[in-house]
PDB file of C-alpha atoms in Angstrom:
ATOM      1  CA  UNK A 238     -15.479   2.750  -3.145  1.00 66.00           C
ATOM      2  CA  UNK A 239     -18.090   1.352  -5.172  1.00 89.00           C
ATOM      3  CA  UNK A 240     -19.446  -1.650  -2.250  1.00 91.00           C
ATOM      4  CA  UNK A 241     -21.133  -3.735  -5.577  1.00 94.00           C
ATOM      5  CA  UNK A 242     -17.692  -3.651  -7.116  1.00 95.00           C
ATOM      6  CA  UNK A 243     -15.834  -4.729  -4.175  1.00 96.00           C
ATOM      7  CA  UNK A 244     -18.026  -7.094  -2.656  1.00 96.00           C
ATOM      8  CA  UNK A 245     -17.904  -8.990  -6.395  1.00 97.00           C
ATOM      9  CA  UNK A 246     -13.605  -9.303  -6.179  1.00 97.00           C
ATOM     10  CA  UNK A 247     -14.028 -10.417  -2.610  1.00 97.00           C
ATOM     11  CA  UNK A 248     -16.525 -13.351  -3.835  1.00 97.00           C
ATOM     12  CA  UNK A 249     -14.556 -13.998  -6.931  1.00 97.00           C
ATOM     13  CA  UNK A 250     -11.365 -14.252  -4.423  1.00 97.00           C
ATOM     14  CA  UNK A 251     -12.904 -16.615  -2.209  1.00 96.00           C
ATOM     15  CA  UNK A 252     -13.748 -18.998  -5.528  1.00 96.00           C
ATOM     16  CA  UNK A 253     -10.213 -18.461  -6.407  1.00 97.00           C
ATOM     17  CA  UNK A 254      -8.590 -19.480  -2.679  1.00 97.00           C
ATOM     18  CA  UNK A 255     -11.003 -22.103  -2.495  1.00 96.00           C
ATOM     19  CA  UNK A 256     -10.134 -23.757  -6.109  1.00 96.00           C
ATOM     20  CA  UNK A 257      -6.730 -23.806  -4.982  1.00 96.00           C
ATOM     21  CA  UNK A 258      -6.897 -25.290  -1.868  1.00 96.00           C
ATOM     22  CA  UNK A 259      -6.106 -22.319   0.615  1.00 97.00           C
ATOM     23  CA  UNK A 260      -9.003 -22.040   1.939  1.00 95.00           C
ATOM     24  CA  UNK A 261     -11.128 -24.790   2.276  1.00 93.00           C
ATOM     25  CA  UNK A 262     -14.457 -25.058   3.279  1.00 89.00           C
ATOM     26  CA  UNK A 263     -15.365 -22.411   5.894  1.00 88.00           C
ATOM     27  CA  UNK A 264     -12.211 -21.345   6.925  1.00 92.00           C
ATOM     28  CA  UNK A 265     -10.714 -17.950   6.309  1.00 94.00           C
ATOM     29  CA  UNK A 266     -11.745 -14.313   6.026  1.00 95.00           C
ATOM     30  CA  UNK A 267     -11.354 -11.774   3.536  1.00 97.00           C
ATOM     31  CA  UNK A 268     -12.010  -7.929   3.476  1.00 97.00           C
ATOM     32  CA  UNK A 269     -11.867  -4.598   1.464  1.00 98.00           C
ATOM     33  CA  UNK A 270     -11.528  -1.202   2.749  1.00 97.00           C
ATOM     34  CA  UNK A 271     -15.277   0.280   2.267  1.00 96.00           C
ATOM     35  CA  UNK A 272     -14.335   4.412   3.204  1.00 95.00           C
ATOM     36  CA  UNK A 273     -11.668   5.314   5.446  1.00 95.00           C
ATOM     37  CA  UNK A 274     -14.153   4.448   8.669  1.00 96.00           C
ATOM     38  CA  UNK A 275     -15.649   1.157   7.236  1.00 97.00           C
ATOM     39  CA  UNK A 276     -14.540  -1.646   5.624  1.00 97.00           C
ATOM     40  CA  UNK A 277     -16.487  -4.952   4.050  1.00 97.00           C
ATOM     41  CA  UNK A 278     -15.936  -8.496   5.011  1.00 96.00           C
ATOM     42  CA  UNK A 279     -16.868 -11.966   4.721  1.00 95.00           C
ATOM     43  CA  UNK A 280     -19.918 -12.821   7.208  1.00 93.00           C
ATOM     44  CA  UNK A 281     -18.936 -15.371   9.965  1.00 88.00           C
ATOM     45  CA  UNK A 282     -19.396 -19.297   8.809  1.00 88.00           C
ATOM     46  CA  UNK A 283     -19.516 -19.243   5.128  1.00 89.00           C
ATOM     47  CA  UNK A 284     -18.358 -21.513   2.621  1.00 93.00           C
ATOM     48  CA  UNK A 285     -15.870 -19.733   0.993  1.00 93.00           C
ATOM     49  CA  UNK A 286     -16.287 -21.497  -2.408  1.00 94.00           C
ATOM     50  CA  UNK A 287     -20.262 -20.395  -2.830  1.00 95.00           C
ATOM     51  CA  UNK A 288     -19.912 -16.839  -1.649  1.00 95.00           C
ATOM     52  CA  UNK A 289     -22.442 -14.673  -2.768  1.00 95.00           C
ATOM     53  CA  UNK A 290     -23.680 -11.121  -2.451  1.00 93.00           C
ATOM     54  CA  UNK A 291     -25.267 -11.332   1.090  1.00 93.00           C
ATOM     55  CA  UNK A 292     -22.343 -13.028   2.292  1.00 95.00           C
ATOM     56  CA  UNK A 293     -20.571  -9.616   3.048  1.00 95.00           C
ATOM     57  CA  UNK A 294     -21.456  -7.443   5.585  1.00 96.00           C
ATOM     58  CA  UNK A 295     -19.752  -3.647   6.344  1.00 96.00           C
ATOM     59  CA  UNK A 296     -18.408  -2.976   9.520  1.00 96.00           C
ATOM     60  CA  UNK A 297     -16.762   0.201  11.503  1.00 96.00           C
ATOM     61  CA  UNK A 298     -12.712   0.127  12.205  1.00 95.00           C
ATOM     62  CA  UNK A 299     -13.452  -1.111  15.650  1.00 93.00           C
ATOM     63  CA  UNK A 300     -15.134  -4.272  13.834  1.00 91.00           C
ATOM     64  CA  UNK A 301     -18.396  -3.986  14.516  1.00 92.00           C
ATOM     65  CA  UNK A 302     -21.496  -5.014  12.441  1.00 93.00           C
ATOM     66  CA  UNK A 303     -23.008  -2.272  10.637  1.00 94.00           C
ATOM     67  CA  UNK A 304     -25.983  -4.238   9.146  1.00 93.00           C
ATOM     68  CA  UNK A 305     -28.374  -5.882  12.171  1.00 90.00           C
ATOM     69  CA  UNK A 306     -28.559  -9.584  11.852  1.00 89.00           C
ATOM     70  CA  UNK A 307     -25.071 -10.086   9.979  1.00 90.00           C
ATOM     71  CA  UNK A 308     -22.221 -11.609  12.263  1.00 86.00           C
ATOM     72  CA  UNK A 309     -18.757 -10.577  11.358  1.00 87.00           C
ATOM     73  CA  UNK A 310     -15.825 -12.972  11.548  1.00 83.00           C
ATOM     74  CA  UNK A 311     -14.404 -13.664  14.903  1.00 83.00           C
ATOM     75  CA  UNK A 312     -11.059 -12.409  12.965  1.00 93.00           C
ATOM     76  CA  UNK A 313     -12.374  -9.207  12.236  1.00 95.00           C
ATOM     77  CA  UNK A 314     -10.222  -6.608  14.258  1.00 96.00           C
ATOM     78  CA  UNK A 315      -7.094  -8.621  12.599  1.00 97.00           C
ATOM     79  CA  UNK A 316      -8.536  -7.034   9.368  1.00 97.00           C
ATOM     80  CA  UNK A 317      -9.761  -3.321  10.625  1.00 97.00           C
ATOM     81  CA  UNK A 318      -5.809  -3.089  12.696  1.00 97.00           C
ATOM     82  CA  UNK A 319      -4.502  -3.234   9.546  1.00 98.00           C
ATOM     83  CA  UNK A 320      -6.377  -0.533   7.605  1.00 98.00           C
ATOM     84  CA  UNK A 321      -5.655   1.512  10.696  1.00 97.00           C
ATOM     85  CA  UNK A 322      -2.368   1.155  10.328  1.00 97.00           C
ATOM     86  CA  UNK A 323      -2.030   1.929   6.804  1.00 97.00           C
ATOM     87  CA  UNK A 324      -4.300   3.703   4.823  1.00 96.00           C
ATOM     88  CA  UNK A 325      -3.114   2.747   2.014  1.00 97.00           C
ATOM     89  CA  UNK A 326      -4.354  -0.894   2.569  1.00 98.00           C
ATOM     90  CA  UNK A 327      -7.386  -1.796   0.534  1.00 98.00           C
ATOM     91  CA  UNK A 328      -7.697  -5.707   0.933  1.00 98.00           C
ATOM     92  CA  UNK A 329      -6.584  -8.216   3.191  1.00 98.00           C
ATOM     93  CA  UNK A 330      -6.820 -11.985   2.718  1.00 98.00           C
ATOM     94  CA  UNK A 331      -6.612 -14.820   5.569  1.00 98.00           C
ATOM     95  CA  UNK A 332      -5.689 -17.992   4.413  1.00 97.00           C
ATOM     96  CA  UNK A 333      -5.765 -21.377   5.915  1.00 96.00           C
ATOM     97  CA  UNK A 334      -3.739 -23.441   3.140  1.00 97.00           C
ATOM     98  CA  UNK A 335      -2.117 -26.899   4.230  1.00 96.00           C
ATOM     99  CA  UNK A 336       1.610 -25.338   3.491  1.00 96.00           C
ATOM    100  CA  UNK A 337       0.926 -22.081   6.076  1.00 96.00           C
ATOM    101  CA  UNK A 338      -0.303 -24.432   8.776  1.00 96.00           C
ATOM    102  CA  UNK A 339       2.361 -26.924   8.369  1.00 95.00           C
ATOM    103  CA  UNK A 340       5.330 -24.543   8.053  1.00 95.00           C
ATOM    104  CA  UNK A 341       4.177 -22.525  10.706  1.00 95.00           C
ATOM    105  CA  UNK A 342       3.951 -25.407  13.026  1.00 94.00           C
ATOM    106  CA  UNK A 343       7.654 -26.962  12.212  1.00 93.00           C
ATOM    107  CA  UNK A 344       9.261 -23.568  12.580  1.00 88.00           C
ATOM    108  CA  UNK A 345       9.981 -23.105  16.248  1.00 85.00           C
ATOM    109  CA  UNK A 346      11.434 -19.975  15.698  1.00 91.00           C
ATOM    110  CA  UNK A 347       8.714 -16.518  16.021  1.00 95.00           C
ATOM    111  CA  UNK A 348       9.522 -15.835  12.207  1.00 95.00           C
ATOM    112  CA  UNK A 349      10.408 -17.373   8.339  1.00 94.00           C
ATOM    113  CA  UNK A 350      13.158 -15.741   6.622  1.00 94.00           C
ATOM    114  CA  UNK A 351      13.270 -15.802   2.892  1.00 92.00           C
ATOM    115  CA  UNK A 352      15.848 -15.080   1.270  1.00 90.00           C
ATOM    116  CA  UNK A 353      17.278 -15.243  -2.764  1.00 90.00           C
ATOM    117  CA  UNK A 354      14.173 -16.579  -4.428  1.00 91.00           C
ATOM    118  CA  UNK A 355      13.168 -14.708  -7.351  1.00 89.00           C
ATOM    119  CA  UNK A 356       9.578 -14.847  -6.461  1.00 90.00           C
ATOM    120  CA  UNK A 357      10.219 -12.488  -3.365  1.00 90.00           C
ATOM    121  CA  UNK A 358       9.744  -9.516  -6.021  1.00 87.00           C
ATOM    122  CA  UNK A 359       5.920 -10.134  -6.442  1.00 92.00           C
ATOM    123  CA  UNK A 360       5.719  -8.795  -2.949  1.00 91.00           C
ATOM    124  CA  UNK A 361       5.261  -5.017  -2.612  1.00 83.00           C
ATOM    125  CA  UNK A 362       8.385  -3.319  -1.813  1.00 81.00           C
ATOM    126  CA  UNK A 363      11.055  -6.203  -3.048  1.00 78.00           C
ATOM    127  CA  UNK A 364      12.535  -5.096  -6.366  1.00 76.00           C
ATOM    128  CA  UNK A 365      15.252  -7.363  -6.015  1.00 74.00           C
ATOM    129  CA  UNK A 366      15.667 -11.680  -5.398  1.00 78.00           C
ATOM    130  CA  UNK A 367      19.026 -10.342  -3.140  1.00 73.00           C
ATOM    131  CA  UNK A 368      16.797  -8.995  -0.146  1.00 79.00           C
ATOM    132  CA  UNK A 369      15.243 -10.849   2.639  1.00 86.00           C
ATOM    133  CA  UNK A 370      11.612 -10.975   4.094  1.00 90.00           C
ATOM    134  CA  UNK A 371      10.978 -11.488   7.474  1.00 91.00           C
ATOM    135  CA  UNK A 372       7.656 -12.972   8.142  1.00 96.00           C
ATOM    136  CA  UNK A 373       6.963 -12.806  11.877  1.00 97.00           C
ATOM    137  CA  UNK A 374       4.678 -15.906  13.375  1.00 97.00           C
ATOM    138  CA  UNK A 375       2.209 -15.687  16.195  1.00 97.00           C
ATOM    139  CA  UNK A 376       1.123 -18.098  18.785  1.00 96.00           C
ATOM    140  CA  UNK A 377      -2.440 -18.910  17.878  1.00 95.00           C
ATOM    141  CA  UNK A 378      -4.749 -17.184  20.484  1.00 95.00           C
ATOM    142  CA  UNK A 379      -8.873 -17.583  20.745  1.00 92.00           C
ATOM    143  CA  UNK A 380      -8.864 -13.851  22.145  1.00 94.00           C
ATOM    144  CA  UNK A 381      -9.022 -11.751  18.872  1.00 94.00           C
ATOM    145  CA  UNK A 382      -8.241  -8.767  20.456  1.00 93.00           C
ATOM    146  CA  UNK A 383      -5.651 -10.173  22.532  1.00 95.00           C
ATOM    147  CA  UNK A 384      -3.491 -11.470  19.453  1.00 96.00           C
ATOM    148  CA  UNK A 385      -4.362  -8.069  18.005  1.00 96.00           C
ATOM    149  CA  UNK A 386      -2.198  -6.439  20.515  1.00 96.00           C
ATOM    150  CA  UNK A 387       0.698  -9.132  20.115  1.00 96.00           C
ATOM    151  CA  UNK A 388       0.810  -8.223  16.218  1.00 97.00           C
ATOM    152  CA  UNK A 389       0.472  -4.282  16.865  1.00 97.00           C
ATOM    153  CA  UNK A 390       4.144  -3.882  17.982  1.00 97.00           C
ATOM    154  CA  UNK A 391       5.594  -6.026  15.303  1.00 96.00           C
ATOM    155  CA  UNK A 392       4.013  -3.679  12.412  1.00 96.00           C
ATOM    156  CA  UNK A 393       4.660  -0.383  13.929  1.00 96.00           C
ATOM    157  CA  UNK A 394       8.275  -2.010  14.075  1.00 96.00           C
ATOM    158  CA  UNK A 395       8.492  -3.167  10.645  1.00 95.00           C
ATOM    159  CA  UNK A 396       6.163  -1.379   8.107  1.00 93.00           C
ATOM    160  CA  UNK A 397       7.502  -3.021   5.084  1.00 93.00           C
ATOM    161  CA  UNK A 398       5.913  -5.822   6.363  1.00 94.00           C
ATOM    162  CA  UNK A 399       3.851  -7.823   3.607  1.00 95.00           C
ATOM    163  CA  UNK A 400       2.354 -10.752   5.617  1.00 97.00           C
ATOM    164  CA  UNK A 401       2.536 -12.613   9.097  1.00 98.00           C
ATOM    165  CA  UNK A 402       1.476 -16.044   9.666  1.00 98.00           C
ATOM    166  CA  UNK A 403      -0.677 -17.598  12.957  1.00 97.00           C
ATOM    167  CA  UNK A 404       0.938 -20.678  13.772  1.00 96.00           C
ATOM    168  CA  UNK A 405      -1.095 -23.853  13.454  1.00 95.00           C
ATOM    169  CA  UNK A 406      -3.889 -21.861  12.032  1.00 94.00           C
ATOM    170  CA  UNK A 407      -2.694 -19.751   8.717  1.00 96.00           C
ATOM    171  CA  UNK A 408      -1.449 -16.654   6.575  1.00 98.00           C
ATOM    172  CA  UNK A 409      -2.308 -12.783   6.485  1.00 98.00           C
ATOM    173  CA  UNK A 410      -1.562 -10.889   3.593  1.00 98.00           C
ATOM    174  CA  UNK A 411      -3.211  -7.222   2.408  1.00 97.00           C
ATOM    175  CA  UNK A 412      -2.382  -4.730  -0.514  1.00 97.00           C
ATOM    176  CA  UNK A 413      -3.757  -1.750  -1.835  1.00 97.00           C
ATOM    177  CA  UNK A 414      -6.049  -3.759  -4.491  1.00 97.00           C
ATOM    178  CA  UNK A 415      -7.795  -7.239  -4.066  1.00 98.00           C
ATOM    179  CA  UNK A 416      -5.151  -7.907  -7.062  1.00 97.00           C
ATOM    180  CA  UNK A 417      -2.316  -7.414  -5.018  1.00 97.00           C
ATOM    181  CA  UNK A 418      -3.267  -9.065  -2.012  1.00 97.00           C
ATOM    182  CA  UNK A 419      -4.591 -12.101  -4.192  1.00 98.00           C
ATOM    183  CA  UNK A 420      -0.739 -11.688  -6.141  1.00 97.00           C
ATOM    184  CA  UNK A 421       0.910 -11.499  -2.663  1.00 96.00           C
ATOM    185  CA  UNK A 422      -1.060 -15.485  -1.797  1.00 97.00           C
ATOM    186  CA  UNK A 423       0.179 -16.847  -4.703  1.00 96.00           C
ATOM    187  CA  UNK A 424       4.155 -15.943  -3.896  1.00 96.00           C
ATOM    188  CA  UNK A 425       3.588 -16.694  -0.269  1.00 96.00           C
ATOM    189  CA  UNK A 426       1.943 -20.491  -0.879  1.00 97.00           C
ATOM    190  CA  UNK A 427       4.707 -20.769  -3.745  1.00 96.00           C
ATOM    191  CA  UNK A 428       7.845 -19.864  -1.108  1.00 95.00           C
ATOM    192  CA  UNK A 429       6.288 -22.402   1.546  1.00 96.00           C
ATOM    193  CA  UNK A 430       6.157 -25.013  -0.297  1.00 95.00           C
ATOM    194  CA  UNK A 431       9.645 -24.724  -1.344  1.00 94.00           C
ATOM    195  CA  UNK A 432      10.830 -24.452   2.263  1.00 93.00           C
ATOM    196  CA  UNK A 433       8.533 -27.697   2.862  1.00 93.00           C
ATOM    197  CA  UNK A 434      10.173 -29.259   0.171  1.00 93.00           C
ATOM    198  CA  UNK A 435      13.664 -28.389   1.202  1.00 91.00           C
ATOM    199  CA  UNK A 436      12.990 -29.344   4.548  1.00 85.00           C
ATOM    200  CA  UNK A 437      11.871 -32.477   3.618  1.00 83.00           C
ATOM    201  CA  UNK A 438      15.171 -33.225   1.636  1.00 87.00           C
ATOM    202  CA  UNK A 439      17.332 -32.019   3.720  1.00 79.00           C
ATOM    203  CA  UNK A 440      16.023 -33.904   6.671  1.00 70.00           C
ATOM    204  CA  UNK A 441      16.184 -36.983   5.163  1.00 63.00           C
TER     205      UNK A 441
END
């Protein structure tokens, strides 16, 4: 792929998250799949609002730095296990939006299921609102690799998976195009706030 082009959608998707409040500040990560042995990402510790061209570095599937003097994110084998696992993957976005980290911490159960909205269908797969989707969440864990190995199981298991959340900390989502990972935010941040908001009434 052309690294230009895709280093341009994943600037213009960190403006994007950051406008709308999912990622603030330096939080999150975002890739695209470079070849089939390299991918791009976000450099460690950048604002993810003022991206810019040298804010991207390309790394190998086993997430290291391919350009001396660029630090990947800490998250990056979360983003090279997942074009492993498919290669059909082509962007992945990690979110840390206010609704993930909330939901994810009231839910003591390891996964969301959501079922009958009509907005399931903008995730890849769902063709129908009468299906569920099982989002699996994962105890937060400073060892990278470590979590890596606790999500492993759980997408050989289900690999219509579309997203998984980290509890307390926030949401990963991928697709075959920045567009469809970007797509697959939006429905995700809209279904979590309507759980929020149902729990909230229903609580009362």
């Amino acid at each position: 792929m052309n690294r230009q082009k895709l280093a341009q959608e994943i600037i213009d998707a960190g403006r994007f998250l950051y406008g709308r409040g999912w990622s603030p500040a330096t939080s999150s990560n975002y890739s695209a799949r470079l070849s089939a042995t390299e991918a791009l990402l976000t450099v460690s510790g950048k604002h993810k609002g003022e991206l810019g061209p040298d804010d991207v570095l390309a790394t190998d599937m086993d997430g290291n730095s391919l350009e001396p003097g660029k630090k990947p994110s800490a998250e990056t084998l979360l983003h090279t296990q997942l074009y492993r696992w498919k290669s059909e993957i082509g962007a992945v976005l990690h979110t840390h939006s206010v609704n993930a980290t909330v939901l994810s911490r009231l839910t003591l159960a390891d996964s969301l299921v959501f079922a009958d909205y009509e907005l399931q269908k903008a995730f890849s797969g769902i063709s129908t609102h009468e299906s569920q989707v099982l989002v699996p969440i994962f105890d937060n864990d400073q060892d990278i690799a470590r979590l890596a190995t606790q999500v492993q199981p759980w997408l050989d298991e289900h690999p219509d998976c579309v997203g998984y959340l980290i509890r307390g900390h926030g949401l990963y989502t991928w697709g075959p195009r920045m567009s469809d990972a970007l797509r697959q935010v939006e429905a995700f941040e809209f279904l979590f706030e309507c759980e929020l908001k149902t729990l909230s009434i229903t609580q009362r």
